[in-house]
């Protein structure tokens, strides 16, 4: 599991958040074990505008395309990933 913790808060002994690369079951496990305070699914949210619904249905996730994360193209990247209903 990839995790990041805040090193600027001296004495803080827990991860503030876990992110980048966690699958839903890994995030659920981390929360159940009280490891992070927050699980973030940043790139998965970009590629899956209906991410909570996909998690709920255990539906497949769209693959994200990292090369489109920081582009000024208004068509490619943030707005062109399909919703679950349109992939069925």
Short mmCIF file of C-alpha atoms in Angstrom, two decimals:
data_model
loop_
_atom_site.label_atom_id
_atom_site.label_comp_id
_atom_site.label_asym_id
_atom_site.label_seq_id
_atom_site.Cartn_x
_atom_site.Cartn_y
_atom_site.Cartn_z
CA UNK A 1 0.00 0.00 0.00
CA UNK A 2 1.33 3.40 -0.92
CA UNK A 3 0.92 5.96 1.79
CA UNK A 4 2.01 9.44 2.61
CA UNK A 5 2.15 10.95 6.03
CA UNK A 6 2.67 14.49 7.14
CA UNK A 7 6.18 14.89 8.48
CA UNK A 8 5.62 18.51 9.43
CA UNK A 9 3.41 17.61 12.37
CA UNK A 10 5.92 16.43 14.94
CA UNK A 11 4.66 13.81 17.30
CA UNK A 12 1.84 12.71 15.02
CA UNK A 13 2.13 8.94 14.87
CA UNK A 14 -0.48 8.00 12.23
CA UNK A 15 -0.84 8.40 8.49
CA UNK A 16 -3.00 11.35 7.58
CA UNK A 17 -3.95 9.83 4.26
CA UNK A 18 -3.27 6.95 1.89
CA UNK A 19 -3.35 7.47 -1.83
CA UNK A 20 -2.14 6.51 -5.29
CA UNK A 21 -2.76 2.98 -6.36
CA UNK A 22 -5.12 1.66 -3.74
CA UNK A 23 -7.85 -0.62 -5.01
CA UNK A 24 -11.26 -0.39 -3.27
CA UNK A 25 -10.69 -3.52 -1.18
CA UNK A 26 -7.28 -2.23 -0.03
CA UNK A 27 -8.80 1.10 1.00
CA UNK A 28 -11.60 -0.65 2.88
CA UNK A 29 -9.06 -2.86 4.64
CA UNK A 30 -6.90 0.11 5.62
CA UNK A 31 -9.90 1.95 7.07
CA UNK A 32 -11.14 -1.18 8.89
CA UNK A 33 -7.71 -1.53 10.48
CA UNK A 34 -7.73 2.17 11.47
CA UNK A 35 -4.45 2.85 9.61
CA UNK A 36 -5.24 6.10 7.74
CA UNK A 37 -7.49 9.01 8.56
CA UNK A 38 -8.41 9.31 4.90
CA UNK A 39 -8.18 7.16 1.77
CA UNK A 40 -7.92 9.12 -1.47
CA UNK A 41 -8.65 7.74 -4.93
CA UNK A 42 -7.55 10.77 -6.97
CA UNK A 43 -6.65 9.25 -10.35
CA UNK A 44 -9.55 6.80 -10.12
CA UNK A 45 -11.95 9.72 -9.58
CA UNK A 46 -10.60 11.40 -12.69
CA UNK A 47 -11.24 8.31 -14.79
CA UNK A 48 -14.50 7.28 -13.13
CA UNK A 49 -16.93 10.14 -12.64
CA UNK A 50 -19.27 7.67 -10.90
CA UNK A 51 -16.61 6.10 -8.66
CA UNK A 52 -18.78 5.65 -5.51
CA UNK A 53 -21.39 3.82 -7.59
CA UNK A 54 -18.71 1.59 -9.15
CA UNK A 55 -17.39 0.76 -5.69
CA UNK A 56 -20.90 -0.01 -4.48
CA UNK A 57 -21.56 -2.39 -7.41
CA UNK A 58 -18.02 -3.78 -7.46
CA UNK A 59 -18.02 -2.72 -11.12
CA UNK A 60 -14.88 -2.51 -13.25
CA UNK A 61 -13.00 0.79 -13.22
CA UNK A 62 -12.02 2.82 -16.27
CA UNK A 63 -8.26 2.96 -16.68
CA UNK A 64 -6.84 6.43 -16.18
CA UNK A 65 -4.44 8.01 -18.63
CA UNK A 66 -1.78 9.85 -16.66
CA UNK A 67 -0.53 11.70 -19.77
CA UNK A 68 -3.83 13.62 -19.89
CA UNK A 69 -3.80 14.79 -16.24
CA UNK A 70 -2.12 18.12 -16.87
CA UNK A 71 -3.22 19.13 -20.32
CA UNK A 72 -4.99 22.28 -21.45
CA UNK A 73 -7.07 20.30 -23.97
CA UNK A 74 -10.72 20.83 -22.93
CA UNK A 75 -11.86 17.59 -24.61
CA UNK A 76 -9.25 14.97 -23.68
CA UNK A 77 -8.67 14.00 -20.08
CA UNK A 78 -10.96 15.22 -17.35
CA UNK A 79 -14.25 15.18 -19.23
CA UNK A 80 -14.11 12.24 -21.65
CA UNK A 81 -14.25 9.21 -19.35
CA UNK A 82 -17.51 7.23 -19.66
CA UNK A 83 -20.03 6.72 -16.89
CA UNK A 84 -20.87 3.14 -15.93
CA UNK A 85 -24.27 3.25 -17.65
CA UNK A 86 -22.70 4.16 -20.99
CA UNK A 87 -20.17 1.31 -20.83
CA UNK A 88 -22.76 -1.47 -20.48
#
